[in-house]
Amino acid sequence: MEKWIHLGALAHILGAFAHLGFWRLLGWRKQLQALTPINQGVLQVLNLRISYVFVFFAILSYYFATDMLTSYLGQALLAGISLFWWFRAVEQILFFPRYHIGSWAIFVVFCGIASLYLIPLLRLKEVGGLLLPI
């Protein structure tokens, strides 16, 4: 079951790099000029903070996978990270163009990452090792 969590660590590292590349990928140097300085700052700070969260999730997932499977706190983290990605997948459909194939591809990727953290919880439940009341 740890392999799923380790794959989640890799997904989070890739996500952090993607977010750090937004300035170049999305042409933010030019695009952000249309925003007020406050909105420019908010967008960039939120992007940097989510990159930090992804690196933090990756570290937890890689180095503490066993703890995530065998403790209340760890299982709560698995559930929380999975929920983070399920909600983000829904937000992809709500806030991005539904007619664009890229939006649907990103939706599928986010559902996949969410599943990497849900699968171990479901397997723990099957074998009677789930500590959380879900």
CSV table of C-alpha atoms in Angstrom, one decimal:
chain,number,residue,atom,x,y,z
A,1,MET,CA,0.0,0.0,0.0
A,2,GLU,CA,3.0,2.3,0.5
A,3,LYS,CA,3.6,2.3,-3.3
A,4,TRP,CA,0.4,4.2,-3.9
A,5,ILE,CA,1.5,6.9,-1.4
A,6,HIS,CA,5.0,7.0,-2.9
A,7,LEU,CA,3.4,7.6,-6.3
A,8,GLY,CA,1.5,10.4,-4.6
A,9,ALA,CA,4.8,11.9,-3.5
A,10,LEU,CA,6.0,11.9,-7.1
A,11,ALA,CA,2.8,13.5,-8.3
A,12,HIS,CA,3.2,16.3,-5.7
A,13,ILE,CA,6.8,17.0,-6.7
A,14,LEU,CA,5.7,17.3,-10.3
A,15,GLY,CA,2.8,19.5,-9.3
A,16,ALA,CA,5.2,21.8,-7.4
A,17,PHE,CA,7.5,22.1,-10.4
A,18,ALA,CA,4.5,22.8,-12.6
A,19,HIS,CA,3.3,25.6,-10.3
A,20,LEU,CA,6.8,27.1,-10.1
A,21,GLY,CA,6.8,27.1,-13.9
A,22,PHE,CA,3.5,29.0,-14.2
A,23,TRP,CA,5.3,32.4,-14.6
A,24,ARG,CA,6.8,31.1,-17.9
A,25,LEU,CA,4.1,28.6,-18.9
A,26,LEU,CA,1.2,31.0,-18.5
A,27,GLY,CA,3.1,34.2,-19.5
A,28,TRP,CA,2.5,35.8,-16.2
A,29,ARG,CA,5.0,38.6,-16.7
A,30,LYS,CA,2.7,40.0,-19.3
A,31,GLN,CA,-0.7,38.5,-18.2
A,32,LEU,CA,-0.5,39.7,-14.6
A,33,GLN,CA,-0.1,43.4,-15.7
A,34,ALA,CA,-3.8,43.4,-16.3
A,35,LEU,CA,-4.4,42.9,-12.6
A,36,THR,CA,-4.1,45.4,-9.8
A,37,PRO,CA,-0.8,45.2,-7.8
A,38,ILE,CA,-2.7,43.6,-4.8
A,39,ASN,CA,-4.3,40.9,-7.1
A,40,GLN,CA,-0.9,40.3,-8.7
A,41,GLY,CA,0.6,39.7,-5.3
A,42,VAL,CA,-2.2,37.5,-4.0
A,43,LEU,CA,-2.0,35.3,-7.1
A,44,GLN,CA,1.7,34.9,-7.0
A,45,VAL,CA,1.9,34.3,-3.2
A,46,LEU,CA,-0.9,31.7,-3.4
A,47,ASN,CA,0.9,30.0,-6.2
A,48,LEU,CA,4.2,29.9,-4.1
A,49,ARG,CA,2.3,28.6,-1.0
A,50,ILE,CA,0.6,25.8,-3.0
A,51,SER,CA,4.0,24.8,-4.3
A,52,TYR,CA,5.2,24.6,-0.7
A,53,VAL,CA,2.2,22.5,0.3
A,54,PHE,CA,2.9,20.1,-2.6
A,55,VAL,CA,6.5,19.7,-1.5
A,56,PHE,CA,5.3,19.2,2.1
A,57,PHE,CA,2.8,16.5,1.0
A,58,ALA,CA,5.6,14.9,-1.0
A,59,ILE,CA,7.9,14.7,1.9
A,60,LEU,CA,5.2,13.3,4.2
A,61,SER,CA,4.2,10.8,1.5
A,62,TYR,CA,7.7,9.6,0.8
A,63,TYR,CA,9.3,9.5,4.2
A,64,PHE,CA,6.2,8.7,6.4
A,65,ALA,CA,4.1,6.4,4.2
A,66,THR,CA,4.2,3.7,6.9
A,67,ASP,CA,3.1,6.1,9.6
A,68,MET,CA,0.3,7.4,7.3
A,69,LEU,CA,-1.0,3.8,7.1
A,70,THR,CA,-0.7,2.9,10.8
A,71,SER,CA,-1.7,5.9,12.9
A,72,TYR,CA,-4.8,8.0,13.4
A,73,LEU,CA,-3.0,11.1,12.3
A,74,GLY,CA,-1.5,9.4,9.3
A,75,GLN,CA,-4.8,8.1,8.1
A,76,ALA,CA,-6.4,11.5,8.7
A,77,LEU,CA,-3.6,12.9,6.4
A,78,LEU,CA,-4.4,10.3,3.8
A,79,ALA,CA,-8.1,11.2,3.9
A,80,GLY,CA,-7.3,15.0,3.9
A,81,ILE,CA,-4.9,14.8,0.9
A,82,SER,CA,-7.4,12.7,-1.0
A,83,LEU,CA,-10.2,15.2,-0.3
A,84,PHE,CA,-8.0,18.0,-1.3
A,85,TRP,CA,-7.6,16.5,-4.8
A,86,TRP,CA,-11.2,15.4,-5.1
A,87,PHE,CA,-12.4,19.0,-4.4
A,88,ARG,CA,-9.7,20.3,-6.8
A,89,ALA,CA,-11.0,18.0,-9.5
A,90,VAL,CA,-14.5,19.3,-9.0
A,91,GLU,CA,-13.2,22.9,-9.1
A,92,GLN,CA,-11.6,22.1,-12.4
A,93,ILE,CA,-15.0,21.5,-13.9
A,94,LEU,CA,-16.6,24.5,-12.1
A,95,PHE,CA,-14.0,27.2,-12.9
A,96,PHE,CA,-12.3,26.2,-16.1
A,97,PRO,CA,-13.7,25.8,-19.6
A,98,ARG,CA,-15.6,22.5,-19.9
A,99,TYR,CA,-15.4,22.5,-23.7
A,100,HIS,CA,-11.5,22.4,-23.5
A,101,ILE,CA,-10.0,18.9,-23.7
A,102,GLY,CA,-7.2,20.0,-21.5
A,103,SER,CA,-9.6,20.8,-18.6
A,104,TRP,CA,-10.9,17.2,-18.8
A,105,ALA,CA,-7.4,15.8,-18.9
A,106,ILE,CA,-6.4,17.8,-15.8
A,107,PHE,CA,-9.7,16.7,-14.1
A,108,VAL,CA,-8.7,13.0,-14.7
A,109,VAL,CA,-5.1,13.6,-13.4
A,110,PHE,CA,-6.5,15.2,-10.2
A,111,CYS,CA,-8.9,12.3,-9.7
A,112,GLY,CA,-5.9,10.0,-10.1
A,113,ILE,CA,-3.9,11.8,-7.5
A,114,ALA,CA,-6.9,11.7,-5.1
A,115,SER,CA,-7.2,7.9,-5.7
A,116,LEU,CA,-3.5,7.4,-4.8
A,117,TYR,CA,-4.4,8.4,-1.3
A,118,LEU,CA,-7.9,6.9,-1.1
A,119,ILE,CA,-6.9,3.4,-2.3
A,120,PRO,CA,-4.7,2.7,0.8
A,121,LEU,CA,-7.5,3.8,3.1
A,122,LEU,CA,-10.0,1.5,1.3
A,123,ARG,CA,-7.6,-1.4,1.5
A,124,LEU,CA,-7.0,-0.8,5.2
A,125,LYS,CA,-10.7,-0.9,5.6
A,126,GLU,CA,-10.9,-4.3,3.8
A,127,VAL,CA,-8.3,-5.9,6.1
A,128,GLY,CA,-9.6,-4.3,9.3
A,129,GLY,CA,-6.7,-2.0,9.8
A,130,LEU,CA,-8.5,1.3,9.3
A,131,LEU,CA,-8.4,3.4,12.5
A,132,LEU,CA,-10.6,6.2,11.3
A,133,PRO,CA,-14.4,5.9,11.6
A,134,ILE,CA,-15.1,6.1,7.9
